[in-house]
Short mmCIF file of C-alpha atoms in Angstrom, two decimals:
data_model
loop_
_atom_site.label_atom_id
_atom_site.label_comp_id
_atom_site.label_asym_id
_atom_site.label_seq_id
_atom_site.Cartn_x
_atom_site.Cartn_y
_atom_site.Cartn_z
CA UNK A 1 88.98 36.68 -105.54
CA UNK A 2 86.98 39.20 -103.63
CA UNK A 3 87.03 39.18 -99.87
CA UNK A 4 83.32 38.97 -98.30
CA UNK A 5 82.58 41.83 -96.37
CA UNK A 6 83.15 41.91 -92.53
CA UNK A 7 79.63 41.99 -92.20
CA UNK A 8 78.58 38.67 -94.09
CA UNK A 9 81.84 37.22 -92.76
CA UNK A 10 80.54 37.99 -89.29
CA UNK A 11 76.47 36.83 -89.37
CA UNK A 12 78.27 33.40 -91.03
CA UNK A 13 80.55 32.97 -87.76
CA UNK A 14 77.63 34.42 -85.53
CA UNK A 15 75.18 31.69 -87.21
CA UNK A 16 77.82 29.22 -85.97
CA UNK A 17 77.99 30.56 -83.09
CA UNK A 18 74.23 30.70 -82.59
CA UNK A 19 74.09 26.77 -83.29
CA UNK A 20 76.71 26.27 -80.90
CA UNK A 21 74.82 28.33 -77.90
CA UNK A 22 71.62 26.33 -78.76
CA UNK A 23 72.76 22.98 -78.89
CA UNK A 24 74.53 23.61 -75.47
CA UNK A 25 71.75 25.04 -74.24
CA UNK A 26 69.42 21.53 -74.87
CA UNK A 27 73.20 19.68 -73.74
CA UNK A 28 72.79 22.04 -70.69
CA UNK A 29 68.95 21.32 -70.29
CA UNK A 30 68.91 17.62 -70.54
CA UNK A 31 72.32 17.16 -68.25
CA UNK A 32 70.58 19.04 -65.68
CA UNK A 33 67.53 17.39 -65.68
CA UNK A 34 69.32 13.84 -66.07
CA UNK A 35 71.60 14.36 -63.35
CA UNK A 36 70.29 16.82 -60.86
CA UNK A 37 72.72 19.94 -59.74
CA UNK A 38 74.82 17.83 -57.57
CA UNK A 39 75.41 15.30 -61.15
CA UNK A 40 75.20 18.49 -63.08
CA UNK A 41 78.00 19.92 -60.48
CA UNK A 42 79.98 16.70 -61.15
CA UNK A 43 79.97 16.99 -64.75
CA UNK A 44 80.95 20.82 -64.62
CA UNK A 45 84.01 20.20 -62.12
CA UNK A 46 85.36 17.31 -64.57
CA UNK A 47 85.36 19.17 -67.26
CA UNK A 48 86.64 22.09 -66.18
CA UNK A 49 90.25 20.70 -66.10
CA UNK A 50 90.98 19.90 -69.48
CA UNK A 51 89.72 23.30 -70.18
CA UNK A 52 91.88 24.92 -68.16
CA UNK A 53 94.81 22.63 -68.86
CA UNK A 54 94.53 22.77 -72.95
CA UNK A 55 94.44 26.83 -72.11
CA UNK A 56 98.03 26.95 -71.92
CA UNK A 57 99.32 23.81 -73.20
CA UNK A 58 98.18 24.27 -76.72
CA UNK A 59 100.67 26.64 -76.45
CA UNK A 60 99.06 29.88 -78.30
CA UNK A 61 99.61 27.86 -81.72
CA UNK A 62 95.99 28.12 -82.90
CA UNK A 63 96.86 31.71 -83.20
CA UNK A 64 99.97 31.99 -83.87
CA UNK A 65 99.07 29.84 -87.39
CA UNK A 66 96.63 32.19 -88.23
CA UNK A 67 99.17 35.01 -87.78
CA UNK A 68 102.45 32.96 -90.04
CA UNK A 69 99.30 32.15 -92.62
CA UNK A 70 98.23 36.02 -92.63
CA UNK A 71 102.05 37.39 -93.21
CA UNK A 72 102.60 34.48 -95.98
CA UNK A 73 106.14 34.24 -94.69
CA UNK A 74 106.80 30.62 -94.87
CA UNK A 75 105.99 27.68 -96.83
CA UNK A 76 103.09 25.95 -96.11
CA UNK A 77 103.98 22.10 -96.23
CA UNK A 78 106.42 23.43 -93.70
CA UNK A 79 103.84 25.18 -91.46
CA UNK A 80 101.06 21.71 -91.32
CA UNK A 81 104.07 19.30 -90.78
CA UNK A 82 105.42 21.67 -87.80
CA UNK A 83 101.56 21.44 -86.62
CA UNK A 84 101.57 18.04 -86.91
CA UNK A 85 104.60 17.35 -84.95
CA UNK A 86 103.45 20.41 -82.32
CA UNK A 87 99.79 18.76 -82.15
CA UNK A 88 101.87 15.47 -80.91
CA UNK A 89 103.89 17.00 -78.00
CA UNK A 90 100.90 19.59 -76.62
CA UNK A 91 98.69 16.06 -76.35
CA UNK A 92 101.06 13.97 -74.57
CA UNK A 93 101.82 17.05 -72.40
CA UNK A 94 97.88 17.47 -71.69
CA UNK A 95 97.27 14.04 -71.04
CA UNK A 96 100.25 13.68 -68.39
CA UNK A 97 98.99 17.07 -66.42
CA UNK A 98 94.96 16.18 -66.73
CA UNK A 99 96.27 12.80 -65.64
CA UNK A 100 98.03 14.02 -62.27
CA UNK A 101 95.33 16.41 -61.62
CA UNK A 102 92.81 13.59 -61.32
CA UNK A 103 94.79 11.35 -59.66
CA UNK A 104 95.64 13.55 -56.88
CA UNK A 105 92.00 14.90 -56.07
CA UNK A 106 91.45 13.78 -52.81
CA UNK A 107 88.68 16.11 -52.32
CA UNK A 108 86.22 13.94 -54.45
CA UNK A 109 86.40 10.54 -56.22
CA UNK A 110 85.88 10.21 -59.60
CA UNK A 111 85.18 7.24 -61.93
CA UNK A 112 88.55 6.04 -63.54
CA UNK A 113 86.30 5.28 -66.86
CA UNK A 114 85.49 8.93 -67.15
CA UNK A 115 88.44 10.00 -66.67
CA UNK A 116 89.83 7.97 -69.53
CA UNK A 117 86.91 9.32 -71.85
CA UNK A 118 87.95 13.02 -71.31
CA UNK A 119 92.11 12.10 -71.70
CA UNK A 120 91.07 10.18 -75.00
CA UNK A 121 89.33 13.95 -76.01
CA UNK A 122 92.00 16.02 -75.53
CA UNK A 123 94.00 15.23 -78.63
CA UNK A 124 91.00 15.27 -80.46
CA UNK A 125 90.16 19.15 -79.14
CA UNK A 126 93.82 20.30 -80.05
CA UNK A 127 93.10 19.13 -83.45
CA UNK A 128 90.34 20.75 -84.10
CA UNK A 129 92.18 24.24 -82.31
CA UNK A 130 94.95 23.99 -84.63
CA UNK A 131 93.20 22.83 -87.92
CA UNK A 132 91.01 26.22 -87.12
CA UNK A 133 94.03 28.42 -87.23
CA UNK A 134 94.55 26.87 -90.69
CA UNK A 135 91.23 27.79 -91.80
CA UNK A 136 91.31 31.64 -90.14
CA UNK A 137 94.94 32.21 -91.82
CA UNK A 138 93.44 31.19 -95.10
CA UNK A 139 90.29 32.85 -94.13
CA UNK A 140 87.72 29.85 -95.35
CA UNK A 141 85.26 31.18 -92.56
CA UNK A 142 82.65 28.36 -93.71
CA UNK A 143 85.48 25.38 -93.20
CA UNK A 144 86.27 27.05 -89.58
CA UNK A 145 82.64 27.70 -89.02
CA UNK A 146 82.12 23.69 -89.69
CA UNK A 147 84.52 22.98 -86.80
CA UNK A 148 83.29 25.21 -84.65
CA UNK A 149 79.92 23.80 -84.53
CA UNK A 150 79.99 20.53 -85.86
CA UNK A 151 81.56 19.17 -82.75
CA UNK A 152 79.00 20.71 -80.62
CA UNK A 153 75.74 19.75 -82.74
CA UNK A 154 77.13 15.95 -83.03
CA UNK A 155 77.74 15.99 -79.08
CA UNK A 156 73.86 17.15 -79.02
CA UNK A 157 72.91 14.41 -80.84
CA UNK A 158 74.90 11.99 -78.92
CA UNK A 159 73.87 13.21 -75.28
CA UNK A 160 70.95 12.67 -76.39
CA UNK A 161 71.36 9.00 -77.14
CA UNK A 162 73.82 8.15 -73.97
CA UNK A 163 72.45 10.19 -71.19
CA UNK A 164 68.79 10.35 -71.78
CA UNK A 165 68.00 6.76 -73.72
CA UNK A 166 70.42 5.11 -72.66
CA UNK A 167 70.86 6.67 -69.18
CA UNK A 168 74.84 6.13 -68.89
CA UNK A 169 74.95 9.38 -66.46
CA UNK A 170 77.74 11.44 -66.27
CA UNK A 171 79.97 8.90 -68.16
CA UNK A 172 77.36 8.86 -70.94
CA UNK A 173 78.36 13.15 -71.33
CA UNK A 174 81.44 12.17 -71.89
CA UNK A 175 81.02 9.53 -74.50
CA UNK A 176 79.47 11.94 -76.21
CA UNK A 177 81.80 14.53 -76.47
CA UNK A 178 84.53 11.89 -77.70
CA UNK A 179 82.61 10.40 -80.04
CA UNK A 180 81.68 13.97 -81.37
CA UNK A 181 85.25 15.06 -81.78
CA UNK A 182 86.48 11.60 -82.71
CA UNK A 183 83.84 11.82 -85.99
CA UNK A 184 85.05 15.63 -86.69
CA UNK A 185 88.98 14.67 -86.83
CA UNK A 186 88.22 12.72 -90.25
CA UNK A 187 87.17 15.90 -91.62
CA UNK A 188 89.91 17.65 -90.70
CA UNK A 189 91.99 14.85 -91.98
CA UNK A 190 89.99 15.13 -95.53
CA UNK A 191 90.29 19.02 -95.80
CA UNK A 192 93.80 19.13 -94.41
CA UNK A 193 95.42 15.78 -96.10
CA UNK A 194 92.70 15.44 -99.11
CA UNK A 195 91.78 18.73 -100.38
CA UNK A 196 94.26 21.32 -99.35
CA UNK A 197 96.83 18.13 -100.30
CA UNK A 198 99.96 19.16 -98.03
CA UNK A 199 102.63 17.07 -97.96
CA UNK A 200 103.83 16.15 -94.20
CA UNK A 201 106.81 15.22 -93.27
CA UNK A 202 108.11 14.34 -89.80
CA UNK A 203 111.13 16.74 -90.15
CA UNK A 204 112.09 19.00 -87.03
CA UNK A 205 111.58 22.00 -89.17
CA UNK A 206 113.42 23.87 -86.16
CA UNK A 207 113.58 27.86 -86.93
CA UNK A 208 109.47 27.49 -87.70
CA UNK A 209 108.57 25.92 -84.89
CA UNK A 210 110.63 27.88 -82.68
CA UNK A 211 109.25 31.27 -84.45
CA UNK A 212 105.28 29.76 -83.73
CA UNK A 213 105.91 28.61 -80.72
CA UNK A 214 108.04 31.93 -79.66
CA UNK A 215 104.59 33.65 -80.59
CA UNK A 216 102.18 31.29 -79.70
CA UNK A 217 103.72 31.01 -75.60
CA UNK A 218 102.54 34.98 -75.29
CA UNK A 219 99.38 33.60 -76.87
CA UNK A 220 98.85 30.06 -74.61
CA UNK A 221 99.89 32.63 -71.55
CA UNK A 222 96.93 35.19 -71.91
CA UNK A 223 94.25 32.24 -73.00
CA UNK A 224 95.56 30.57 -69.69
CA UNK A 225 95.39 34.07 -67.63
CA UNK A 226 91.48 34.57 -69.62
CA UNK A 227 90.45 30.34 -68.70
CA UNK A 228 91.45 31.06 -65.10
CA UNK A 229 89.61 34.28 -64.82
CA UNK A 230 86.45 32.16 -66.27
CA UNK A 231 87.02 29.05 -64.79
CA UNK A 232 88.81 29.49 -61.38
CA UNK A 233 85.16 30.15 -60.01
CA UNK A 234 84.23 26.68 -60.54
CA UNK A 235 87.50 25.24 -58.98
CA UNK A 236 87.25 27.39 -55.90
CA UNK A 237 83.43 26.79 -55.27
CA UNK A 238 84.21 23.02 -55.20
CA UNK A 239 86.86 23.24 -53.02
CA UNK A 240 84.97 25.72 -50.71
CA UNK A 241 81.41 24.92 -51.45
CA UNK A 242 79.22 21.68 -52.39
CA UNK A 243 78.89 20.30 -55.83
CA UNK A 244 75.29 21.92 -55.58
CA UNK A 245 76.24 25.12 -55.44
CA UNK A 246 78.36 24.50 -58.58
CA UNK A 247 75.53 23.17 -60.50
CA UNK A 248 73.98 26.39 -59.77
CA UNK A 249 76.52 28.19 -61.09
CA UNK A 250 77.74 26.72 -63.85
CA UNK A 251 73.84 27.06 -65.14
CA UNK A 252 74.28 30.47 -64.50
CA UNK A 253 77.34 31.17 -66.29
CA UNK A 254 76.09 29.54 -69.01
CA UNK A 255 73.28 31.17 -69.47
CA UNK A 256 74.63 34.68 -68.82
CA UNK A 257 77.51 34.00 -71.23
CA UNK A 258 74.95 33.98 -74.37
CA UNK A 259 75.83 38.24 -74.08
CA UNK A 260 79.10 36.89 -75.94
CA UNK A 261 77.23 35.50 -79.10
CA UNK A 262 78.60 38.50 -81.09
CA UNK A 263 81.96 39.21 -79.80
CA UNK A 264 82.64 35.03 -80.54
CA UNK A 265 81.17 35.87 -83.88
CA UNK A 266 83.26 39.34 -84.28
CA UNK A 267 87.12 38.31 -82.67
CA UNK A 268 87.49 35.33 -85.30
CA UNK A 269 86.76 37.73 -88.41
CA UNK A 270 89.22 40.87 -86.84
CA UNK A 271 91.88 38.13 -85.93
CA UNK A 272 91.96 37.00 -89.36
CA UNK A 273 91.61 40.31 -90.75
CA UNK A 274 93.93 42.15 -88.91
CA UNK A 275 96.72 39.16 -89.52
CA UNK A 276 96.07 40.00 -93.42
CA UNK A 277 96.32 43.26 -93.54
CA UNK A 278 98.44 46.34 -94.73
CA UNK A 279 95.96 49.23 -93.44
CA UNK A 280 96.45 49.40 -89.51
CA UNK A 281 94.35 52.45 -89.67
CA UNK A 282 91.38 51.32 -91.45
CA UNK A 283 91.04 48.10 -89.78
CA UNK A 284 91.12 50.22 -85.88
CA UNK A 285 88.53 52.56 -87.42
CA UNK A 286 86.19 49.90 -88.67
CA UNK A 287 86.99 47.34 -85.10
CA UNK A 288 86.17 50.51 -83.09
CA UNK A 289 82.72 51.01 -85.09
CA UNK A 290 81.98 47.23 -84.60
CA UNK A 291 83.00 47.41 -80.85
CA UNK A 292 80.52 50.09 -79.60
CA UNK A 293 77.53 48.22 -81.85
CA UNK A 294 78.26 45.26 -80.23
CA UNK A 295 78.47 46.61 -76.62
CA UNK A 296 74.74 48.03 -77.55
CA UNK A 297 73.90 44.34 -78.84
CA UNK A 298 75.33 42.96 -75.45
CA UNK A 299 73.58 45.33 -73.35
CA UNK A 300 69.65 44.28 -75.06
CA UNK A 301 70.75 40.94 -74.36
CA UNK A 302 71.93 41.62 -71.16
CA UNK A 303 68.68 43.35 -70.61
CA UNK A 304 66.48 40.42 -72.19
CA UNK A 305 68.07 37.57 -70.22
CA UNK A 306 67.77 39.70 -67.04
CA UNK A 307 63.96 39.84 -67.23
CA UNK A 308 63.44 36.47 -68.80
CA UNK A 309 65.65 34.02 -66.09
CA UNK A 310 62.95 33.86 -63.79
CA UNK A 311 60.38 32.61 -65.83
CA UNK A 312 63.07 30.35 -68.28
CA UNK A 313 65.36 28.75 -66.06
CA UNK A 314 62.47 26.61 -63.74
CA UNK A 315 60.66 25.83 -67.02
CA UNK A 316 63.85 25.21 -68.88
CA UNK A 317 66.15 23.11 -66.00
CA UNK A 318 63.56 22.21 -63.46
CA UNK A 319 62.44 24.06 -59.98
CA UNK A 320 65.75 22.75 -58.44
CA UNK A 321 67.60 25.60 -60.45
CA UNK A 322 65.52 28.28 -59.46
CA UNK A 323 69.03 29.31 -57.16
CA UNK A 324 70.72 29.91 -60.77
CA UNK A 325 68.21 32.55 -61.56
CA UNK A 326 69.73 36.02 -58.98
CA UNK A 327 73.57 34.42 -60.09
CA UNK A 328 72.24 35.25 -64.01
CA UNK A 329 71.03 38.61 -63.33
CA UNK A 330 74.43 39.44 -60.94
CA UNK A 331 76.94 38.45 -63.22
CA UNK A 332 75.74 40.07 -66.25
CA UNK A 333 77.08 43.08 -65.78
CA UNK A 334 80.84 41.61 -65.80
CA UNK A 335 80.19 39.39 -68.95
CA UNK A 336 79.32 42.50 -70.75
CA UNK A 337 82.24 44.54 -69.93
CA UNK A 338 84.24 41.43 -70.85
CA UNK A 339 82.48 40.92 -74.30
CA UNK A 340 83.96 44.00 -75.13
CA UNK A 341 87.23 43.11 -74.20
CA UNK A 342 87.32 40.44 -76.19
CA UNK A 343 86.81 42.13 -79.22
CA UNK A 344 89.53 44.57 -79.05
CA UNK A 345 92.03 42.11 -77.56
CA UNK A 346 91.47 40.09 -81.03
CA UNK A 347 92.35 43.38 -82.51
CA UNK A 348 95.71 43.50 -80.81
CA UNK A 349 96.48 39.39 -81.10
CA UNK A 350 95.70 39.56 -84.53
CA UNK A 351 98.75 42.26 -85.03
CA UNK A 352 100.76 40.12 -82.63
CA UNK A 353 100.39 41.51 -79.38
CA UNK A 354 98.91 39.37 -77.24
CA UNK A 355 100.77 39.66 -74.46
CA UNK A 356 98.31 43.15 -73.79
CA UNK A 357 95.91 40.69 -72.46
CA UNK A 358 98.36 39.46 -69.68
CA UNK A 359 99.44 42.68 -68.60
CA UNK A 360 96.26 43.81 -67.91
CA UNK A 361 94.16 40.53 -66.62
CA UNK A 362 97.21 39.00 -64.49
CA UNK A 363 96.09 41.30 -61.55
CA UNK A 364 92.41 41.24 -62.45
CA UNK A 365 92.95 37.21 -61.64
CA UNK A 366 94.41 37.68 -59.00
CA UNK A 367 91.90 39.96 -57.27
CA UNK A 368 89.21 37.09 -58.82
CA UNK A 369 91.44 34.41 -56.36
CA UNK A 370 91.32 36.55 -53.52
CA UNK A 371 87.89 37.60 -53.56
CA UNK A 372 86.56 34.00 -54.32
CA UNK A 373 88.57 33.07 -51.03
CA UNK A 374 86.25 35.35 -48.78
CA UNK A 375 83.60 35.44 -50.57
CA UNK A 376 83.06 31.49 -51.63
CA UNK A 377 82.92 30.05 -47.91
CA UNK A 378 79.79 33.24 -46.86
CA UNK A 379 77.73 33.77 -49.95
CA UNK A 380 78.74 29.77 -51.92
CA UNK A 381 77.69 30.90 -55.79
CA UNK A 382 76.56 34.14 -55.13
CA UNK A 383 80.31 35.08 -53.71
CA UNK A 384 81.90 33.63 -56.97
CA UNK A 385 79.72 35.79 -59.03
CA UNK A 386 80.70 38.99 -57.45
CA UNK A 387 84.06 37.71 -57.46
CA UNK A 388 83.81 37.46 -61.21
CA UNK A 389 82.15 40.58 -61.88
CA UNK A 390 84.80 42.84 -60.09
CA UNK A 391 87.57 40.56 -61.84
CA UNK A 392 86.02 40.93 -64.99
CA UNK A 393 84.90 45.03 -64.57
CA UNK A 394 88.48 45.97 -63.71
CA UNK A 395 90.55 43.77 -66.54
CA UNK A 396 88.54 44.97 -68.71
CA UNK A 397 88.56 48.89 -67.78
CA UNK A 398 92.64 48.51 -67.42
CA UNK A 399 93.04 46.78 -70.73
CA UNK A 400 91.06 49.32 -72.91
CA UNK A 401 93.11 51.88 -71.12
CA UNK A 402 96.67 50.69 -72.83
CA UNK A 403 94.43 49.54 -75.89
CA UNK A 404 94.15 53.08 -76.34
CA UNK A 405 97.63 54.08 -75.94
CA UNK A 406 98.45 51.02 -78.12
CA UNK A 407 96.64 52.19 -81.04
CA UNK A 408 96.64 55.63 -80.54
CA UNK A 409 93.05 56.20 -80.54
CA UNK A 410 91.55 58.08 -77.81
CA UNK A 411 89.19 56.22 -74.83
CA UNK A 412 86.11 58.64 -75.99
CA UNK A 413 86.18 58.13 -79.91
CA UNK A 414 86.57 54.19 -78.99
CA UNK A 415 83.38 54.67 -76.64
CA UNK A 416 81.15 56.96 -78.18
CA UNK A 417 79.08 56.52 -81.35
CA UNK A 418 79.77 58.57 -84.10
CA UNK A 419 77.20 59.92 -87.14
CA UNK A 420 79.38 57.65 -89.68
CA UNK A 421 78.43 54.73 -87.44
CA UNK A 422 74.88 54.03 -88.73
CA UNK A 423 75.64 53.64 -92.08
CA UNK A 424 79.16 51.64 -91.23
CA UNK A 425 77.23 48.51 -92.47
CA UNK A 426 75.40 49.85 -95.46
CA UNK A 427 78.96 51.61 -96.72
CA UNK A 428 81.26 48.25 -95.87
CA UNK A 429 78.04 46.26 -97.53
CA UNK A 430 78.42 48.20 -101.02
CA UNK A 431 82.08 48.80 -100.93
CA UNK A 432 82.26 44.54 -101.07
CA UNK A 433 79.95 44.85 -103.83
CA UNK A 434 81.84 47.04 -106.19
CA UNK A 435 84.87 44.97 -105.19
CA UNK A 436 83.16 42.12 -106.35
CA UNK A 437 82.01 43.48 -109.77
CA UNK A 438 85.80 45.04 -110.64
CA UNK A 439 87.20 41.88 -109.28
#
C-alpha cells in the first residue's frame, strides 16, 4: 500500500490539531469566565504539575515505540506487552511524585478531591501517550489523530456540563478531563486488544524493555528539559507573584501558542517518517523545505494574533483579561523561533537523536530560571514573558546551529527559500499520485 503524501498526512494531523486549539480555546473561554483569573490561576497552577511530572516519567517511551515500530526490529506482541508492563510502573511512579508535590505545597491549599481527580488522570494520559507511539510507528495518522483530539473535544463537552451547568468550579475542570480520558482508554483498548489483536503477556521481556527504555530516558530527558522551559513560568509566577497574575498569563500563553498549529501538525508526520526511512538525504531536503514554509505560516499568525488580541481577548474572556493582551503580543516572538525548533528537533528524534534537544535547551532553561527570578518579583507576568522569550530565542538559535553540523546542511540553505520550494507541494502531491496508480 501506498504511503499518503506528507502533505495530506500533514493537513489530517493539522485538522486535529485545529480541533484541539478550538475546543481549548471555548475550555479556556468558559474556565475564565466561570472562575475569574484568580480561579482561572488556580486551575492553571494544578495542572501544571502532572504536566511537568508525566514530562519525564513517561520515560521517552511514546517515542521510542515509534522509533522500534519504524526499524521493524522486534516482534510486536513483544513490544505492546513491554508497554503494558512500562505503562504500569511510569503510573505508579507519577502518582507517588504528583502525590508529594501536593502534599508538601505550603504555599497554597488545595482541595484533597481535586487532587484525587488529576492522580486518577494520569494513568489515563500515559495511555493515550504510549498507544500514540503505536499508531505513529505504524503510521495510522487517522487512529493517532483520534487520540489526539478526541480527549480534548470530549473534555469540551464535559466542561461544559460540570463547570458551567452544573457550576462544580475548579473541581468540575477536572471531572472533566477524567471522564474525557477515562471514555478514550476503551478505544484504545478496542484498537489495541480488538483490532490490531496482540497477544499480552505479563513476561519481563528484559533486553526490549531495556533497549526502549535505554532510548526513551534521552527522550523523557529533553521533553522534561522542553516542559520546564514552557512551564517553569507558571511555577515561578506563583511562587513569586499572585494567582492573578498567573491567570493572566496562562491566557496569554495560550493564546500565543496557536503560532504552533503547524509545527504540532508537521513533527508527528517527520517523526514517523524519518523512523521509516532509508533516504536520510531526501527526508532533510524535504523537512528543510517544510521548515522555512512553516516559519512564514508562523510569522502571519504571529502577525494576525498580534493585531487581533486587543479587540479578542476582552470580548472573548471578559474585561478582567485585558492584562493578557501586551503578554500575547511580547511573547510571540519566542513561540515563533521555538515553532521552528520543534520541527527540526522531530527531524533528529525521529533518527534517534534526541539527546540534541538537551544539549542545546539545558542552558537555555537555565537562563529561563534565572531571569524569571529577577524579573517575576518587578514586572509579575510581564517578567515571565521576557524570561521566556530570551529562553526560547537562544535554545532555539544554539540548537539549529549543531542541527546543521548534525546533518550536514548549511545554516543558509536551511533558512533561505529556494526556487524548488514553491512547487515542493505540487511535486510531493503528484509523485504520491503516480505511486498510487503503480502501486
Amino acid at each position: 500500500m501506498a504511503r499518503k503524501s506528507y502533505f495530506r498526512d500533514i493537513l489530517s494531523v493539522f485538522g486535529s490539531n485545529l480541533s484541539v486549539t478550538i475546543s481549548n480555546l471555548i475550555i479556556g473561554v468558559i474556565l475564565s469566565r466561570v472562575l475569574g483569573a484568580a480561579g482561572f490561576g488556580l486551575y492553571s497552577s494544578l495542572i501544571v504539575v502532572p504536566i511537568i511530572v508525566i514530562g519525564f516519567t513517561q520515560l521517552g517511551i511514546r517515542r521510542s515505540t515509534i522509533y522500534h515500530i519504524g526499524q521493524k526490529d522486534i516482534n510486536e506482541n513483544n513490544l505492546a506487552s513491554a508497554l503494558i508492563l512500562l505503562w504500569f510502573y511510569t503510573s505508579f511512579l507519577s502518582i507517588i511524585i504528583c502525590g508529594l508535590v501536593f502534599f508538601f505545597s505550603y504555599s497554597q491549599p488545595y482541595d484533597p478531591l481535586m487532587v484525587v481527580m488529576i492522580l486518577l488522570t494520569i494513568p489515563l494520559l500515559l495511555m493515550n501517550l504510549f498507544a500514540g507511539g503505536i499508531f505513529l510507528g505504524k503510521e495510522e495518522i487517522l487512529r493517532a489523530n483520534i487520540i489526539n483530539a478526541g480527549p480534548t473535544l470530549l473534555t469540551l463537552v464535559l466542561t461544559i456540563l460540570f463547570v458551567w451547568f452544573m457550576k462544580l468550579w475548579v473541581l468540575g475542570a477536572f471531572i472533566a478531563i477524567f471522564l474525557a480520558n477515562f471514555i478514550m482508554f476503551f478505544f484504545l483498548y478496542r484498537t489495541i486488544i480488538g483490532e490490531y489483536r496482540y497477544k499480552i503477556t505479563w513476561k519481563y521481556h528484559e533486553g526490549l524493555m531495556k533497549s526502549m527504555v535505554r532510548l526513551g530516558l534521552v527522550n523523557a530527558v529533553a521533553i522534561f528539559v522542553m516542559q520546564l522551559n514552557y512551564r517553569l513560568d507558571v511555577l515561578m509566577l506563583k511562587k513569586l507573584s499572585t494567582l492573578e497574575q498567573v491567570g493572566f498569563y496562562a491566557v496569554a500563553v495560550q493564546i500565543a501558542e496557536q503560532v504552533w498549529h503547524i509545527p504540532y501538525a508537521i513533527e508527528s508526520i517527520i517523526l514517523s517518517r524519518s523512523a521509516n526511512t532509508d533516504d536520510e538525504e531526501g527526508v532533510t531536503r524535504v523537512v528543510s523545505t517544510i521548515f522555512r514554509f512553516s516559519m512564514l505560516a508562523g510569522f502571519a499568525a504571529s502577525v494576525t494574533i498580534f493585531f487581533a488580541a486587543p479587540f479578542l481577548i476582552p470580548l472573548i474572556f471578559g474585561k478582567e483579561f485585558i492584562n493578557s493582551v501586551p503578554m500575547i503580543q511580547a511573547v510571540l516572538p519566542g513561540v515563533l523561533f521555538l515553532a521552528g525548533f520543534r520541527i527540526l528537533n522531530s527531524r533528529l528524534t525521529g533518527k534517534g537523536k534526541p539527546e540534541v534537544a538537551i544539549y542545546t535547551f539545558v542552558p537555555a532553561l537555565v537562563v529561563n530560571f534565572v531571569a524569571n527570578l529577577f524579573m517575576i518579583p518587578r514586572f509579575g507576568g510581564m517578567g515571565a514573558v521576557w524570561s521566556t522569550n530570551i529562553s526560547y530565542i537562544l535554545g532555539s538559535i544554539a540548537f539549529m546551529i549543531v542541527y546543521s553540523r548534525k546533518t550536514g546542511m548549511p545554516v543558509m540553505d536551511i533558512l533561505l527559500f529556494k526556487k524548488s520550494d514553491f512547487t515542493f507541494f505540487r511535486r510531493l502531491s503528484s509523485r504520491d499520485r503516480n505511486n498510487t496508480v503503480n502501486g
